[in-house]
PDB file of C-alpha atoms in Angstrom:
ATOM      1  CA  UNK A   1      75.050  88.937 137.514  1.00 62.00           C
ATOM      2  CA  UNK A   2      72.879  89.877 134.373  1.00 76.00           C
ATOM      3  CA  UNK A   3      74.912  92.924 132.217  1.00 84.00           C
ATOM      4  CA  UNK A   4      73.006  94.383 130.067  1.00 92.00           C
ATOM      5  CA  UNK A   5      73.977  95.274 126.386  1.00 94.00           C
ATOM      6  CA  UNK A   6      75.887  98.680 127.158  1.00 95.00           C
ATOM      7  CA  UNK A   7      77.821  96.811 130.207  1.00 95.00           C
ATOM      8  CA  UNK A   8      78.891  94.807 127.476  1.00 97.00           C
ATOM      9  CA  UNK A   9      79.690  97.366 124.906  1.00 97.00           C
ATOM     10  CA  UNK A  10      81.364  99.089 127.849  1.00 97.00           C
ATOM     11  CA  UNK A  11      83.697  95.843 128.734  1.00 97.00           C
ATOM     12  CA  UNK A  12      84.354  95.457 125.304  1.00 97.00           C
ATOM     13  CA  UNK A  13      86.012  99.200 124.953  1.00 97.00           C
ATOM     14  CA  UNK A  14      87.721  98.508 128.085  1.00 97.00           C
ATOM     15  CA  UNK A  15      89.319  94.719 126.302  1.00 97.00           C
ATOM     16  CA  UNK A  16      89.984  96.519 123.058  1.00 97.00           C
ATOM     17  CA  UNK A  17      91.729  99.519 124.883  1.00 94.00           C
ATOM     18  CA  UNK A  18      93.617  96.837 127.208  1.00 94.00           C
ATOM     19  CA  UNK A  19      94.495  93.806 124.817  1.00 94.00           C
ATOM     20  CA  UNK A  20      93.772  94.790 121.210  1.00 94.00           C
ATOM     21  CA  UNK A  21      91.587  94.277 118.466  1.00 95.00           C
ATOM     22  CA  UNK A  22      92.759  90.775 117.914  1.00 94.00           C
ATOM     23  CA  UNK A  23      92.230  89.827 121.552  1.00 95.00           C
ATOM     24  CA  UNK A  24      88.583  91.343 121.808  1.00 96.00           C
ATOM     25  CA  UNK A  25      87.315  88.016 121.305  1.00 95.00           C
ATOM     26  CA  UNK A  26      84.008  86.734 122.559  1.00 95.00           C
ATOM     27  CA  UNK A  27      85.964  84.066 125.123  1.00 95.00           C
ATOM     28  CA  UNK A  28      88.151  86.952 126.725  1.00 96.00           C
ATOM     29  CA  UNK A  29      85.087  89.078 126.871  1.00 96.00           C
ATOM     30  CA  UNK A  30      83.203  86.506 128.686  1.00 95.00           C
ATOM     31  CA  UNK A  31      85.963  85.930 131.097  1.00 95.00           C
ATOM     32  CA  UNK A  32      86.095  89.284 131.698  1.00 94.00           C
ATOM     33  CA  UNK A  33      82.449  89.766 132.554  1.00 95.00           C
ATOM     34  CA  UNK A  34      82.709  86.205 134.661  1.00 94.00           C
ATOM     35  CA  UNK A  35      79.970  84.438 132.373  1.00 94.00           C
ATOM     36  CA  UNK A  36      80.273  82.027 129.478  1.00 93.00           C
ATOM     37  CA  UNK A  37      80.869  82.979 126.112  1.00 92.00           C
ATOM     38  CA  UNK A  38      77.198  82.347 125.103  1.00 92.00           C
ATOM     39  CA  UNK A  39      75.706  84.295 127.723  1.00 92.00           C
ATOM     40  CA  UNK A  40      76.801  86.956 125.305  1.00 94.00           C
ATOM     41  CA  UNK A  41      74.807  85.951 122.458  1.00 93.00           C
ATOM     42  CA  UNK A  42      71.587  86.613 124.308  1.00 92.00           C
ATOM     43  CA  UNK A  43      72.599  90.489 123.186  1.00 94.00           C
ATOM     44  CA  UNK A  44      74.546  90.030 120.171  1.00 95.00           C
ATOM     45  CA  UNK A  45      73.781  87.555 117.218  1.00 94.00           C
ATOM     46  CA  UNK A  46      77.582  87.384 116.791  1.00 94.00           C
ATOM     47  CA  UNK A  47      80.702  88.788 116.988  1.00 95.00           C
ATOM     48  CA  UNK A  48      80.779  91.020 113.968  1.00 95.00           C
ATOM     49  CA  UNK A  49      77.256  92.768 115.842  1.00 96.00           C
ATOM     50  CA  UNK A  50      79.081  93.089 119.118  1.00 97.00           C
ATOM     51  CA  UNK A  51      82.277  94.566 117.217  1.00 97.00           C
ATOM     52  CA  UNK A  52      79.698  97.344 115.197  1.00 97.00           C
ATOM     53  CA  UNK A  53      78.229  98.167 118.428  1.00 97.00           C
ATOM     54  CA  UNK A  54      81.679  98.766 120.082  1.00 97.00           C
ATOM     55  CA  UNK A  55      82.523 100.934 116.583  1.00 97.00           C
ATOM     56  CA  UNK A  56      79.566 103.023 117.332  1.00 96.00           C
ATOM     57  CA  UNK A  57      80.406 103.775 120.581  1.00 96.00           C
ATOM     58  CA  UNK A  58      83.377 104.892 119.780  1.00 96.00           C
ATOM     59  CA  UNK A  59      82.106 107.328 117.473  1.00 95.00           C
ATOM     60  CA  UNK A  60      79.383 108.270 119.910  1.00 94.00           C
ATOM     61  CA  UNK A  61      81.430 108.762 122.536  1.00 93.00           C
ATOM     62  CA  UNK A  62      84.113 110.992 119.990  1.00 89.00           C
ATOM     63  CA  UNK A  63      81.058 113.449 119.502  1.00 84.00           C
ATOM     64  CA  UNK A  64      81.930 117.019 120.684  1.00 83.00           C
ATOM     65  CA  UNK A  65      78.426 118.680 119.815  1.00 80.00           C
ATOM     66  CA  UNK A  66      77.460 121.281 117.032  1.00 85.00           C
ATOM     67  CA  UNK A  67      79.666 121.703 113.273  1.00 86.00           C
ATOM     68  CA  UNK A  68      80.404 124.957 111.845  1.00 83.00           C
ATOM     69  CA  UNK A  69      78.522 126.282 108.639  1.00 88.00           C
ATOM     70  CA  UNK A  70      80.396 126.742 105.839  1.00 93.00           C
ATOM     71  CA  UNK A  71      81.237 122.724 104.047  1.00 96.00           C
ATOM     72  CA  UNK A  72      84.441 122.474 104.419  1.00 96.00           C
ATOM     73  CA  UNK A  73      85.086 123.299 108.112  1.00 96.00           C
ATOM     74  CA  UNK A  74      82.129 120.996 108.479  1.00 96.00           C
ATOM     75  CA  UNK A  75      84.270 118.282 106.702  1.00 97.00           C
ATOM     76  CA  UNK A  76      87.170 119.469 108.823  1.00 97.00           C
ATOM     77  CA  UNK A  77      85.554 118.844 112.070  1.00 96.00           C
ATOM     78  CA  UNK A  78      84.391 115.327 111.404  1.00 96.00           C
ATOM     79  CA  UNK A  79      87.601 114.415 109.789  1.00 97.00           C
ATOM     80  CA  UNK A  80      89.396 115.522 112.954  1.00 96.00           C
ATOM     81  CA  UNK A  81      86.200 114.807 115.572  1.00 96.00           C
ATOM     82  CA  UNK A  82      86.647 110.981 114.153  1.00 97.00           C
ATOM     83  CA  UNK A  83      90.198 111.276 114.362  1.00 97.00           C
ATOM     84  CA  UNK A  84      90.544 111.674 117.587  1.00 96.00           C
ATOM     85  CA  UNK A  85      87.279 109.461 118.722  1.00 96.00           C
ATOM     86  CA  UNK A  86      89.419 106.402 117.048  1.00 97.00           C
ATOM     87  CA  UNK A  87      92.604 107.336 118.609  1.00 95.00           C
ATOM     88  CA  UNK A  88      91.460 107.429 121.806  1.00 95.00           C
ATOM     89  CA  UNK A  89      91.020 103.536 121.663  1.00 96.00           C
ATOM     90  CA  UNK A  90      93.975 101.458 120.811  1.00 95.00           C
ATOM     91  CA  UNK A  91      93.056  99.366 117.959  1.00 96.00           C
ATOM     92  CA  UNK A  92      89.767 102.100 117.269  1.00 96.00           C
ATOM     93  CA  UNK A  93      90.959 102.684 113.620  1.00 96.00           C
ATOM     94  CA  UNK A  94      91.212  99.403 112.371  1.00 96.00           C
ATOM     95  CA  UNK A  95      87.885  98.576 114.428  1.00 97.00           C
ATOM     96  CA  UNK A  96      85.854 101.500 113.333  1.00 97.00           C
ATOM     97  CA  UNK A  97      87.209 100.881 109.424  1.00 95.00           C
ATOM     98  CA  UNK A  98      86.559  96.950 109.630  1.00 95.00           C
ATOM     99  CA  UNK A  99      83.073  97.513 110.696  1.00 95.00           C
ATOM    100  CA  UNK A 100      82.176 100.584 107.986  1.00 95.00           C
ATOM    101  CA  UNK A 101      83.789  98.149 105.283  1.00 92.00           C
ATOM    102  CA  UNK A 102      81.789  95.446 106.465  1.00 92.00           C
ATOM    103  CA  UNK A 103      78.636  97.682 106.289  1.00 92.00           C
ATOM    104  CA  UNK A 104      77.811  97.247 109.861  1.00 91.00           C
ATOM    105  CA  UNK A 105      77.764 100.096 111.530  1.00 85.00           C
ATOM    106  CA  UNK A 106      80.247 103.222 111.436  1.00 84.00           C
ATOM    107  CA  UNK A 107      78.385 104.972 109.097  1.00 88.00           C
ATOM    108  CA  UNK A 108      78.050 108.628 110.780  1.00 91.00           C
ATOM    109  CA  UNK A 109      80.909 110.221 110.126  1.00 95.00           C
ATOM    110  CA  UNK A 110      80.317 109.327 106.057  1.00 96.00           C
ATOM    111  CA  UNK A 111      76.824 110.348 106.020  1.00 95.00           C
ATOM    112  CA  UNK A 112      77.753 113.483 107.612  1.00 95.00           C
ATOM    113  CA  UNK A 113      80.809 113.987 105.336  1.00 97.00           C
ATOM    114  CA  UNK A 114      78.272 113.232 102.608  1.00 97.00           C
ATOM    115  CA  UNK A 115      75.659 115.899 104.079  1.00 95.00           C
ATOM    116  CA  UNK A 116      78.345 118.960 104.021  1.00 96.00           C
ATOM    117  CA  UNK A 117      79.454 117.720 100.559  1.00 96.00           C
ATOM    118  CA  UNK A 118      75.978 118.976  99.589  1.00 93.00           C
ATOM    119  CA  UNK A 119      76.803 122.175  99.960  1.00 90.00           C
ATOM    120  CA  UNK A 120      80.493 122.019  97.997  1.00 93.00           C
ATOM    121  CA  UNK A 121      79.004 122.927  94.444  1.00 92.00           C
ATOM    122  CA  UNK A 122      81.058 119.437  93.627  1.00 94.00           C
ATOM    123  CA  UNK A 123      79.397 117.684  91.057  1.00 94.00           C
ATOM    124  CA  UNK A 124      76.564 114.828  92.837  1.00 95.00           C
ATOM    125  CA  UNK A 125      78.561 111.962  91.389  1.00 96.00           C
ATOM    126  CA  UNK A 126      81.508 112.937  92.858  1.00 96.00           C
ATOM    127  CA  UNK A 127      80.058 113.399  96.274  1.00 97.00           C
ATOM    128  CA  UNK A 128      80.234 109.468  97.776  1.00 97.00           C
ATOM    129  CA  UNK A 129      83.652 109.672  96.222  1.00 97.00           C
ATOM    130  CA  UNK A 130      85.461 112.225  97.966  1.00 97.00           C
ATOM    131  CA  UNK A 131      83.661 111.331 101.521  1.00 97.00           C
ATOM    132  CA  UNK A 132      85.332 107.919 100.921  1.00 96.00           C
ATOM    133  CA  UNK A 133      88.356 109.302  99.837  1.00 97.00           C
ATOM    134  CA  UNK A 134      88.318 111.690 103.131  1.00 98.00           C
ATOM    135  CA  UNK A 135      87.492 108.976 105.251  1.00 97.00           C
ATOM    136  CA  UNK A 136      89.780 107.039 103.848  1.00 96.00           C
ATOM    137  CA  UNK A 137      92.771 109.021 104.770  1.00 98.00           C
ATOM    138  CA  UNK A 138      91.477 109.432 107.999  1.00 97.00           C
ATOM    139  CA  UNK A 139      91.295 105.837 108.694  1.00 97.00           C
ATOM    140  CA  UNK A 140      94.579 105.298 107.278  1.00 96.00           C
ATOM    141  CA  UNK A 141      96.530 108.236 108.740  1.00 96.00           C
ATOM    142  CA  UNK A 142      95.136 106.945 112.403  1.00 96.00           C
ATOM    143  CA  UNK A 143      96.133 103.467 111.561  1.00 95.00           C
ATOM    144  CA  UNK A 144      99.285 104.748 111.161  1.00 93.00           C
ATOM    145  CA  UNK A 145      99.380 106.766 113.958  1.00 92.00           C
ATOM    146  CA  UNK A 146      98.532 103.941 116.433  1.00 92.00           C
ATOM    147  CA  UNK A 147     100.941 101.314 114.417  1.00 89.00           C
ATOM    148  CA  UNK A 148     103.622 103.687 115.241  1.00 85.00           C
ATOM    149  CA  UNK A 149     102.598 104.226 118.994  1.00 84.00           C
ATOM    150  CA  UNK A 150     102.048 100.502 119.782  1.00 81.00           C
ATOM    151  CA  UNK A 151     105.309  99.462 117.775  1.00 79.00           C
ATOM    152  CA  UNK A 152     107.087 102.706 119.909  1.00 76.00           C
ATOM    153  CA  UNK A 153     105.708 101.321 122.968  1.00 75.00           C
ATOM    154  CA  UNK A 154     106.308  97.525 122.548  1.00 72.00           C
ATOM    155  CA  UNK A 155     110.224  98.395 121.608  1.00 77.00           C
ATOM    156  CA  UNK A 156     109.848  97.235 118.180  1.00 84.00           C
ATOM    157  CA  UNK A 157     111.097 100.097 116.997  1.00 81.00           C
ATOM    158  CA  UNK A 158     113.990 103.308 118.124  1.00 77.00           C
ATOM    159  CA  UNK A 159     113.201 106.986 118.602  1.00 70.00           C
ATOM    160  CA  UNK A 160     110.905 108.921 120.322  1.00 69.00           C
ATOM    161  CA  UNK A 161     107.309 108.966 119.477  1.00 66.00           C
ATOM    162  CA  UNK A 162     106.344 111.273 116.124  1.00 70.00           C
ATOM    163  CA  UNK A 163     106.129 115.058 117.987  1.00 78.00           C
ATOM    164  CA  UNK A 164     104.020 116.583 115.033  1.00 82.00           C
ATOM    165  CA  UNK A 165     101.192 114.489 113.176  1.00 89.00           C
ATOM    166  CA  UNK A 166     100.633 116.167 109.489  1.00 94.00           C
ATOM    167  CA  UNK A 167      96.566 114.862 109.700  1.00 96.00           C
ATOM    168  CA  UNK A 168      95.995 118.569 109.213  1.00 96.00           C
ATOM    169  CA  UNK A 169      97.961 119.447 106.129  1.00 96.00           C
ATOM    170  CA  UNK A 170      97.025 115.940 104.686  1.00 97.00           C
ATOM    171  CA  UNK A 171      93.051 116.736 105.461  1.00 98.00           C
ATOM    172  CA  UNK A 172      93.690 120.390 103.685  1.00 97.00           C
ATOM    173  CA  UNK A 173      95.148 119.194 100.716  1.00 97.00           C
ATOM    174  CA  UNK A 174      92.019 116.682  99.989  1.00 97.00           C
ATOM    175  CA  UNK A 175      89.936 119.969 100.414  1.00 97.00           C
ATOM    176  CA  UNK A 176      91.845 121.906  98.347  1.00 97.00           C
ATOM    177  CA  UNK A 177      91.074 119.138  95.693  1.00 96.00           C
ATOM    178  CA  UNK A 178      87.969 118.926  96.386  1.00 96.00           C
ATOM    179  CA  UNK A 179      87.692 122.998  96.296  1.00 95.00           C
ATOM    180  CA  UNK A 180      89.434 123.077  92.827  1.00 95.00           C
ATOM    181  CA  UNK A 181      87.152 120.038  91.474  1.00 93.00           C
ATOM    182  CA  UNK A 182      83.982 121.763  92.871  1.00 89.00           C
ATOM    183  CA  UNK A 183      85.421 125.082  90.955  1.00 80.00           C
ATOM    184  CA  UNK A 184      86.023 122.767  87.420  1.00 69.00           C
ATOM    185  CA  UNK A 185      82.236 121.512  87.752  1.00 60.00           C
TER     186      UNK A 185
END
């Protein structure tokens, strides 16, 4: 059977989701799609092009349509849009971040952060600053969020899973900074 590169993006979700990030290899993926691992090469130079294509899917498929006006609930709705796009994949944080840091794909949700920024009155300089900052806790907070699940779910650890996340009172405090810095400038 010939797949063609979205059946393989799609597989690849369906791996990562399954076995983890450090099981989406190109062997497994192969297996999975019954063809050998080079077969898979004919869409992807390697694996870190495969992995940024499966990041940007995730984020595509996280999209939820139109962002409010004013900049910060614009910032608030892409923090928590990508927030959710990367929880909904075990595994999506780490992927997602690994790729951006990598400068291979994941680049949306920055350039957007950076685009509502614009409108802040922050300072210019300061603008690639706090969208990595906000990012940043995002990506951290869900990494977080899923190392707790996973280690919940695995029996690693006691208790019942965390009832309340604090992503939102985390993601308004950066704003608040960023509000009070834009105010300062």
């Amino acid at each position: 059977m010939r797949y063609r590169r979205t059946d393989i993006v799609d597989r690849a979700l369906v791996v990562l989701d399954g076995y983890g990030l450090a099981d989406l290899t190109m062997r497994r993926l192969g297996t999975e799609l019954g063809v050998q691992p080079s077969a898979l090469y004919h869409h992807f130079g390697n694996k870190q092009e495969l992995l940024a294509a499966v990041a940007d899917e995730i984020l595509a498929r996280g999209r939820r349509g139109p962002r409010p006006e004013p900049w910060d609930a614009r910032v608030e709705s892409v923090c928590t849009e990508l927030r959710d796009a990367l929880l909904a994949y075990r595994d999506g944080a780490e992927l997602v971040a690994t790729v951006r840091s990598f400068g291979l794909g994941g680049a949306t949700p920055y350039d957007e952060i950076v685009d509502a920024l614009g409108g802040a009155g922050l300072d210019p300089a300061l603008v690639p600053t706090a969208a990595g900052a906000l990012l940043h806790f995002t990506f951290g907070h869900v990494v977080d969020e899923q190392t707790h699940l996973q280690a919940g779910s695995a029996g690693a650890i006691g208790g019942p899973p965390r009832e309340h996340s604090d992503f939102g009172d985390g993601l308004t405090l950066i704003l608040d900074g960023i509000r009070a810095q834009a105010r300062v400038g």
